[in-house]
Amino acid sequence: MEINGKTRICGLIGNPVEHTLSPMIHNTLAQRLGHNMVYVPLFVEQDRLKEAVVGAFALNLLGLNVTVPYKSEVIASLREIDELAKKIGAVNTLVRTADGYKGYNTDMEGLYRAMTSEDIRIEGEQIMLLGAGGAARAVAYLCAVKGAARVYMLNRTGDKVQAVAQEVNHAVGREVIVPMLLTEYRNIPDGKYLAIQGTSVGLAPHVEDVVIAEEAFYEKIHTGFDLIYSPWETKFMKMTKAHGGRAYNGLKMLLYQGIIAYELWNHVTVSEADAQTIYEKLKAHFTLTD
Ligand code: NAP
C-alpha cells in the first residue's frame, strides 16, 4: 500500500499494545477495500491518556481503538458517547466528529455478531456467565439487552457480582441477572445452558487453569463460549467438549469488534466474505504461534 499525502491514520491506544492483532485486521481490510488508511499501535504512558486523545484529534487521526487499561478512563476525554457504551461504562472505539471524538463499545456488538455467525442465540436463552470484571459486566448488559431469559452470573468475589447484577437489572428494568459465587453453581436449576467464560483464568501462559474445575459444571453446558482466544483452545473449551458441548474461543469477537470499528470510521459495510478472509488470516497466526 502506498502512503501518500491523503493517507488517513487510525490506531490503538493502550498500555501495553505490542501484542495486538488489530493492525492485521484493519490494514488487511483497508487493502482489500481500497481505502487509503493505515492502522498503527500507539503506546500511551500512564497519566498521559488525555494528552494522547487531544493530540490525536489535533493530528487529524480518523479514529482510535482503546484497550486495557483505558477503556473506562477515556470516557472523560470524549465529546460524545453512544448510549450502549455509556451504560456499559467502557469505550473501545473513538470516531472522529467535527469537534472531538465520539465513543462506542464495539466489543459487545462484536461478541453478538460472533455468536450470530456461529448460530448461537442469546434471545430467550438460559445462560451461565463466568466473571464480573470489565468484559463480563459488558456481556451481562448484552445478554440483558438482547433478551436472555435468565443469566446466572458467577464470580469469585461476591460483592462485585452483586453490584453488577443490581446495576444491570436496574438499567433494563427486570431481574434477569442472578448473582452467585463460583461455588454456588450447583444451585443453578438442572438443564442445559449457554456458558460464556468471561474471566481471565486460562489465558496463556496459564493454559491449564480453569475457573471451575469440577466436571459436574460442564454437564450443564450445551455451548461454551470463551472470550479468551490465546490459547486457541482453552481448558474451559476442552472440558465443555469432553462433556458433549460445542465450544468456541474469542477470536471472532476480536475480529468483529474490529470490523464494526472499521465500518464506523469508513462508513462502509464489510461483507461476510471479507470477514472470513481476515478470520482465516488471524487463525493462521495462531496456528503458527500457538
Ligand atoms: P478483569 O476486569 O481483570 O476481570 C477479571 C475477571 O476474572 C474477574 O471476574 C475476576 O474475578 C476473575 N478472575 C481472575 N483471576 C481469577 C481466579 N484466579 N479465580 C477466579 N476468578 C478469577 O478482566 P476483563 O477485562 O474483564 O477480561 C477478562 C477476559 O476477557 C480476559 O482474558 C480478556 O483477554 C478477555 N477479553 C477478550 C476480548 C475479545 O475480543 N475476545 C475482549 C475483551 C476481553 P474477581 O472479581 O473475583 O477478581
GROMACS .gro file of C-alpha atoms and ligand atoms in nm:
model
  338
    1MET     CA    1   0.000   0.000   0.000
    2GLU     CA    2   0.127   0.344  -0.090
    3ILE     CA    3   0.128   0.601   0.190
    4ASN     CA    4   0.079   0.950   0.048
    5GLY     CA    5  -0.049   1.294   0.143
    6LYS     CA    6  -0.408   1.172   0.170
    7THR     CA    7  -0.349   0.867   0.390
    8ARG     CA    8  -0.577   0.863   0.697
    9ILE     CA    9  -0.446   0.727   1.026
   10CYS     CA   10  -0.621   0.512   1.284
   11GLY     CA   11  -0.463   0.337   1.577
   12LEU     CA   12  -0.486   0.154   1.903
   13ILE     CA   13  -0.412   0.333   2.228
   14GLY     CA   14  -0.330   0.123   2.532
   15ASN     CA   15  -0.057   0.002   2.761
   16PRO     CA   16   0.077  -0.245   2.655
   17VAL     CA   17  -0.004  -0.259   2.282
   18GLU     CA   18   0.285  -0.467   2.146
   19HIS     CA   19   0.089  -0.792   2.112
   20THR     CA   20  -0.215  -0.652   1.934
   21LEU     CA   21  -0.365  -0.824   1.630
   22SER     CA   22  -0.575  -0.521   1.538
   23PRO     CA   23  -0.327  -0.385   1.276
   24MET     CA   24  -0.370  -0.715   1.090
   25ILE     CA   25  -0.748  -0.670   1.086
   26HIS     CA   26  -0.758  -0.305   0.980
   27ASN     CA   27  -0.466  -0.290   0.738
   28THR     CA   28  -0.591  -0.602   0.558
   29LEU     CA   29  -0.938  -0.452   0.534
   30ALA     CA   30  -0.802  -0.121   0.403
   31GLN     CA   31  -0.605  -0.306   0.138
   32ARG     CA   32  -0.898  -0.526   0.032
   33LEU     CA   33  -1.147  -0.238   0.024
   34GLY     CA   34  -0.907   0.011  -0.135
   35HIS     CA   35  -0.918   0.266   0.148
   36ASN     CA   36  -0.623   0.498   0.187
   37MET     CA   37  -0.588   0.428   0.561
   38VAL     CA   38  -0.325   0.285   0.793
   39TYR     CA   39  -0.365   0.148   1.143
   40VAL     CA   40  -0.084   0.154   1.398
   41PRO     CA   41  -0.031   0.063   1.766
   42LEU     CA   42   0.011   0.372   1.984
   43PHE     CA   43   0.159   0.310   2.326
   44VAL     CA   44   0.029   0.559   2.581
   45GLU     CA   45   0.210   0.606   2.909
   46GLN     CA   46   0.018   0.607   3.234
   47ASP     CA   47  -0.126   0.953   3.317
   48ARG     CA   48  -0.094   1.071   2.957
   49LEU     CA   49  -0.426   0.948   2.818
   50LYS     CA   50  -0.597   1.287   2.799
   51GLU     CA   51  -0.299   1.440   2.621
   52ALA     CA   52  -0.296   1.144   2.382
   53VAL     CA   53  -0.664   1.187   2.283
   54VAL     CA   54  -0.635   1.565   2.243
   55GLY     CA   55  -0.315   1.516   2.043
   56ALA     CA   56  -0.470   1.251   1.820
   57PHE     CA   57  -0.756   1.484   1.735
   58ALA     CA   58  -0.518   1.772   1.668
   59LEU     CA   59  -0.318   1.543   1.437
   60ASN     CA   60  -0.637   1.468   1.241
   61LEU     CA   61  -0.648   1.096   1.327
   62LEU     CA   62  -0.963   0.942   1.183
   63GLY     CA   63  -1.029   0.708   1.475
   64LEU     CA   64  -0.885   0.514   1.763
   65ASN     CA   65  -0.937   0.185   1.936
   66VAL     CA   66  -0.883   0.180   2.309
   67THR     CA   67  -0.759  -0.115   2.508
   68VAL     CA   68  -0.653  -0.206   2.861
   69PRO     CA   69  -0.626  -0.013   3.093
   70TYR     CA   70  -0.801   0.288   2.938
   71LYS     CA   71  -1.148   0.170   2.831
   72SER     CA   72  -1.328   0.350   3.117
   73GLU     CA   73  -1.085   0.632   3.178
   74VAL     CA   74  -1.107   0.750   2.815
   75ILE     CA   75  -1.474   0.847   2.861
   76ALA     CA   76  -1.367   1.171   3.033
   77SER     CA   77  -1.189   1.280   2.713
   78LEU     CA   78  -1.481   1.229   2.473
   79ARG     CA   79  -1.703   1.484   2.305
   80GLU     CA   80  -1.996   1.240   2.289
   81ILE     CA   81  -2.074   0.884   2.391
   82ASP     CA   82  -2.303   0.624   2.238
   83GLU     CA   83  -2.594   0.511   2.464
   84LEU     CA   84  -2.486   0.145   2.493
   85ALA     CA   85  -2.122   0.236   2.565
   86LYS     CA   86  -2.243   0.477   2.833
   87LYS     CA   87  -2.448   0.204   3.001
   88ILE     CA   88  -2.159  -0.042   2.982
   89GLY     CA   89  -1.921   0.225   3.113
   90ALA     CA   90  -1.647   0.124   2.870
   91VAL     CA   91  -1.541   0.253   2.530
   92ASN     CA   92  -1.314   0.072   2.285
   93THR     CA   93  -1.368   0.281   1.970
   94LEU     CA   94  -1.336   0.655   1.909
   95VAL     CA   95  -1.488   0.803   1.596
   96ARG     CA   96  -1.390   1.149   1.479
   97THR     CA   97  -1.664   1.416   1.473
   98ALA     CA   98  -1.635   1.788   1.390
   99ASP     CA   99  -1.528   1.889   1.739
  100GLY     CA  100  -1.394   1.581   1.918
  101TYR     CA  101  -1.427   1.202   1.935
  102LYS     CA  102  -1.748   1.007   1.992
  103GLY     CA  103  -1.704   0.685   2.192
  104TYR     CA  104  -1.857   0.346   2.114
  105ASN     CA  105  -1.829  -0.003   2.257
  106THR     CA  106  -1.788  -0.240   1.964
  107ASP     CA  107  -1.669  -0.526   2.189
  108MET     CA  108  -2.025  -0.619   2.275
  109GLU     CA  109  -2.168  -0.582   1.926
  110GLY     CA  110  -1.861  -0.780   1.818
  111LEU     CA  111  -1.942  -1.061   2.057
  112TYR     CA  112  -2.303  -1.057   1.938
  113ARG     CA  113  -2.201  -1.078   1.571
  114ALA     CA  114  -1.951  -1.354   1.654
  115MET     CA  115  -2.223  -1.553   1.826
  116THR     CA  116  -2.473  -1.492   1.548
  117SER     CA  117  -2.218  -1.613   1.292
  118GLU     CA  118  -2.194  -1.942   1.487
  119ASP     CA  119  -2.574  -1.968   1.524
  120ILE     CA  120  -2.555  -1.909   1.899
  121ARG     CA  121  -2.867  -1.739   2.032
  122ILE     CA  122  -2.900  -1.509   2.332
  123GLU     CA  123  -3.269  -1.428   2.295
  124GLY     CA  124  -3.479  -1.643   2.527
  125GLU     CA  125  -3.173  -1.840   2.645
  126GLN     CA  126  -3.075  -1.963   2.990
  127ILE     CA  127  -2.715  -1.850   3.034
  128MET     CA  128  -2.431  -1.904   3.280
  129LEU     CA  129  -2.179  -1.621   3.274
  130LEU     CA  130  -1.843  -1.662   3.446
  131GLY     CA  131  -1.678  -1.347   3.582
  132ALA     CA  132  -1.777  -0.996   3.683
  133GLY     CA  133  -1.480  -0.793   3.558
  134GLY     CA  134  -1.490  -0.535   3.278
  135ALA     CA  135  -1.564  -0.783   2.999
  136ALA     CA  136  -1.819  -0.993   3.190
  137ARG     CA  137  -2.002  -0.681   3.304
  138ALA     CA  138  -2.043  -0.577   2.941
  139VAL     CA  139  -2.155  -0.930   2.846
  140ALA     CA  140  -2.418  -0.912   3.121
  141TYR     CA  141  -2.553  -0.594   2.960
  142LEU     CA  142  -2.552  -0.754   2.619
  143CYS     CA  143  -2.743  -1.060   2.742
  144ALA     CA  144  -2.996  -0.844   2.927
  145VAL     CA  145  -3.048  -0.606   2.634
  146LYS     CA  146  -3.074  -0.890   2.378
  147GLY     CA  147  -3.348  -1.066   2.575
  148ALA     CA  148  -3.182  -1.356   2.758
  149ALA     CA  149  -3.438  -1.539   2.973
  150ARG     CA  150  -3.203  -1.561   3.271
  151VAL     CA  151  -2.831  -1.513   3.334
  152TYR     CA  152  -2.666  -1.687   3.629
  153MET     CA  153  -2.359  -1.472   3.680
  154LEU     CA  154  -2.086  -1.650   3.876
  155ASN     CA  155  -1.783  -1.480   4.024
  156ARG     CA  156  -1.509  -1.543   4.279
  157THR     CA  157  -1.576  -1.211   4.457
  158GLY     CA  158  -1.935  -1.184   4.576
  159ASP     CA  159  -1.954  -0.806   4.623
  160LYS     CA  160  -1.852  -0.746   4.264
  161VAL     CA  161  -2.108  -0.976   4.109
  162GLN     CA  162  -2.382  -0.842   4.337
  163ALA     CA  163  -2.306  -0.487   4.230
  164VAL     CA  164  -2.302  -0.571   3.857
  165ALA     CA  165  -2.627  -0.768   3.876
  166GLN     CA  166  -2.803  -0.489   4.061
  167GLU     CA  167  -2.684  -0.229   3.816
  168VAL     CA  168  -2.778  -0.424   3.502
  169ASN     CA  169  -3.116  -0.535   3.637
  170HIS     CA  170  -3.194  -0.176   3.730
  171ALA     CA  171  -3.089  -0.049   3.386
  172VAL     CA  172  -3.306  -0.297   3.195
  173GLY     CA  173  -3.596  -0.296   3.442
  174ARG     CA  174  -3.612  -0.674   3.503
  175GLU     CA  175  -3.443  -0.924   3.733
  176VAL     CA  176  -3.257  -1.106   3.457
  177ILE     CA  177  -2.909  -1.133   3.615
  178VAL     CA  178  -2.880  -1.367   3.915
  179PRO     CA  179  -2.555  -1.306   4.107
  180MET     CA  180  -2.376  -1.609   4.254
  181LEU     CA  181  -2.041  -1.720   4.387
  182LEU     CA  182  -1.850  -1.967   4.167
  183THR     CA  183  -1.900  -2.235   4.431
  184GLU     CA  184  -2.278  -2.193   4.413
  185TYR     CA  185  -2.312  -2.329   4.058
  186ARG     CA  186  -2.477  -2.643   4.199
  187ASN     CA  187  -2.779  -2.428   4.293
  188ILE     CA  188  -2.846  -2.349   3.927
  189PRO     CA  189  -3.156  -2.540   3.814
  190ASP     CA  190  -3.097  -2.857   3.611
  191GLY     CA  191  -3.091  -2.812   3.235
  192LYS     CA  192  -2.853  -2.725   2.953
  193TYR     CA  193  -2.710  -2.375   2.930
  194LEU     CA  194  -2.513  -2.146   2.706
  195ALA     CA  195  -2.200  -2.072   2.914
  196ILE     CA  196  -1.990  -1.760   2.850
  197GLN     CA  197  -1.643  -1.764   3.005
  198GLY     CA  198  -1.554  -1.401   3.084
  199THR     CA  199  -1.279  -1.435   3.346
  200SER     CA  200  -0.908  -1.408   3.272
  201VAL     CA  201  -0.846  -1.761   3.402
  202GLY     CA  202  -0.692  -1.988   3.139
  203LEU     CA  203  -0.527  -1.709   2.943
  204ALA     CA  204  -0.182  -1.802   2.804
  205PRO     CA  205   0.061  -1.890   2.952
  206HIS     CA  206  -0.163  -2.037   3.226
  207VAL     CA  207  -0.330  -2.271   2.980
  208GLU     CA  208  -0.404  -2.549   3.229
  209ASP     CA  209  -0.609  -2.322   3.456
  210VAL     CA  210  -0.987  -2.321   3.451
  211VAL     CA  211  -1.219  -2.117   3.667
  212ILE     CA  212  -1.442  -2.412   3.768
  213ALA     CA  213  -1.258  -2.743   3.761
  214GLU     CA  214  -1.546  -2.972   3.864
  215GLU     CA  215  -1.675  -3.200   3.588
  216ALA     CA  216  -2.036  -3.162   3.709
  217PHE     CA  217  -2.040  -2.800   3.596
  218TYR     CA  218  -1.969  -2.898   3.234
  219GLU     CA  219  -2.265  -3.137   3.231
  220LYS     CA  220  -2.483  -2.825   3.232
  221ILE     CA  221  -2.335  -2.674   2.914
  222HIS     CA  222  -2.470  -2.719   2.559
  223THR     CA  223  -2.249  -2.441   2.417
  224GLY     CA  224  -1.942  -2.283   2.574
  225PHE     CA  225  -1.805  -1.951   2.451
  226ASP     CA  226  -1.472  -1.838   2.595
  227LEU     CA  227  -1.378  -1.472   2.546
  228ILE     CA  228  -1.014  -1.580   2.556
  229TYR     CA  229  -0.853  -1.665   2.220
  230SER     CA  230  -0.498  -1.736   2.335
  231PRO     CA  231  -0.455  -2.033   2.368
  232TRP     CA  232  -0.666  -2.133   2.069
  233GLU     CA  233  -0.845  -2.396   2.278
  234THR     CA  234  -0.874  -2.316   2.648
  235LYS     CA  235  -0.918  -2.571   2.926
  236PHE     CA  236  -1.276  -2.443   2.963
  237MET     CA  237  -1.339  -2.527   2.596
  238LYS     CA  238  -1.175  -2.868   2.628
  239MET     CA  239  -1.387  -2.958   2.928
  240THR     CA  240  -1.704  -2.833   2.758
  241LYS     CA  241  -1.631  -3.051   2.454
  242ALA     CA  242  -1.544  -3.352   2.671
  243HIS     CA  243  -1.898  -3.335   2.808
  244GLY     CA  244  -2.060  -3.319   2.466
  245GLY     CA  245  -2.094  -2.942   2.427
  246ARG     CA  246  -1.992  -2.717   2.139
  247ALA     CA  247  -1.710  -2.474   2.222
  248TYR     CA  248  -1.583  -2.150   2.068
  249ASN     CA  249  -1.300  -1.912   2.150
  250GLY     CA  250  -1.300  -1.530   2.148
  251LEU     CA  251  -1.118  -1.474   1.817
  252LYS     CA  252  -1.434  -1.398   1.621
  253MET     CA  253  -1.531  -1.148   1.889
  254LEU     CA  254  -1.196  -0.976   1.836
  255LEU     CA  255  -1.250  -0.989   1.459
  256TYR     CA  256  -1.599  -0.839   1.465
  257GLN     CA  257  -1.524  -0.567   1.721
  258GLY     CA  258  -1.254  -0.457   1.476
  259ILE     CA  259  -1.482  -0.481   1.175
  260ILE     CA  260  -1.751  -0.272   1.343
  261ALA     CA  261  -1.492  -0.006   1.431
  262TYR     CA  262  -1.370  -0.010   1.070
  263GLU     CA  263  -1.728   0.031   0.947
  264LEU     CA  264  -1.782   0.329   1.177
  265TRP     CA  265  -1.463   0.501   1.061
  266ASN     CA  266  -1.509   0.441   0.690
  267HIS     CA  267  -1.890   0.441   0.654
  268VAL     CA  268  -1.896   0.104   0.482
  269THR     CA  269  -2.040  -0.241   0.546
  270VAL     CA  270  -1.780  -0.518   0.547
  271SER     CA  271  -1.903  -0.828   0.369
  272GLU     CA  272  -1.906  -1.171   0.533
  273ALA     CA  273  -1.663  -1.288   0.263
  274ASP     CA  274  -1.412  -1.020   0.368
  275ALA     CA  275  -1.473  -1.101   0.736
  276GLN     CA  276  -1.398  -1.466   0.666
  277THR     CA  277  -1.074  -1.380   0.483
  278ILE     CA  278  -0.949  -1.177   0.779
  279TYR     CA  279  -1.057  -1.453   1.017
  280GLU     CA  280  -0.850  -1.709   0.826
  281LYS     CA  281  -0.551  -1.476   0.842
  282LEU     CA  282  -0.589  -1.430   1.220
  283LYS     CA  283  -0.639  -1.802   1.265
  284ALA     CA  284  -0.323  -1.880   1.067
  285HIS     CA  285  -0.132  -1.652   1.303
  286PHE     CA  286  -0.248  -1.870   1.592
  287THR     CA  287  -0.179  -2.195   1.420
  288LEU     CA  288   0.174  -2.071   1.359
  289THR     CA  289   0.238  -1.930   1.706
  290ASP     CA  290   0.017  -2.130   1.946
  291NAP     P1  291  -1.084  -0.807   3.454
  291NAP     O1  292  -1.169  -0.684   3.456
  291NAP     O2  293  -0.950  -0.805   3.516
  291NAP     O3  294  -1.172  -0.925   3.525
  291NAP     C1  295  -1.114  -1.048   3.557
  291NAP     C2  296  -1.222  -1.148   3.599
  291NAP     O4  297  -1.157  -1.275   3.617
  291NAP     C3  298  -1.291  -1.116   3.730
  291NAP     O5  299  -1.423  -1.166   3.729
  291NAP     C4  300  -1.206  -1.196   3.831
  291NAP     O6  301  -1.276  -1.232   3.949
  291NAP     C5  302  -1.178  -1.321   3.750
  291NAP     N1  303  -1.059  -1.388   3.800
  291NAP     C6  304  -0.930  -1.353   3.782
  291NAP     N2  305  -0.848  -1.443   3.840
  291NAP     C7  306  -0.928  -1.537   3.897
  291NAP     C8  307  -0.904  -1.657   3.970
  291NAP     N3  308  -0.779  -1.696   3.997
  291NAP     N4  309  -1.009  -1.730   4.009
  291NAP     C9  310  -1.135  -1.691   3.982
  291NAP     N5  311  -1.166  -1.580   3.912
  291NAP    C10  312  -1.064  -1.503   3.871
  291NAP     O7  313  -1.059  -0.858   3.305
  291NAP     P2  314  -1.153  -0.833   3.176
  291NAP     O8  315  -1.111  -0.707   3.108
  291NAP     O9  316  -1.294  -0.847   3.219
  291NAP    O10  317  -1.111  -0.953   3.077
  291NAP    C11  318  -1.149  -1.087   3.103
  291NAP    C12  319  -1.103  -1.178   2.988
  291NAP    O11  320  -1.176  -1.148   2.869
  291NAP    C13  321  -0.955  -1.161   2.953
  291NAP    O12  322  -0.897  -1.289   2.945
  291NAP    C14  323  -0.954  -1.095   2.816
  291NAP    O13  324  -0.846  -1.146   2.738
  291NAP    C15  325  -1.088  -1.142   2.759
  291NAP     N6  326  -1.139  -1.045   2.656
  291NAP    C16  327  -1.150  -1.086   2.527
  291NAP    C17  328  -1.197  -0.998   2.429
  291NAP    C18  329  -1.207  -1.043   2.285
  291NAP    O14  330  -1.214  -0.959   2.194
  291NAP     N7  331  -1.215  -1.172   2.259
  291NAP    C19  332  -1.236  -0.868   2.464
  291NAP    C20  333  -1.225  -0.830   2.600
  291NAP    C21  334  -1.177  -0.919   2.695
  291NAP     P3  335  -1.279  -1.134   4.078
  291NAP    O15  336  -1.387  -1.034   4.052
  291NAP    O16  337  -1.311  -1.225   4.191
  291NAP    O17  338  -1.142  -1.073   4.089
   0.00000   0.00000   0.00000
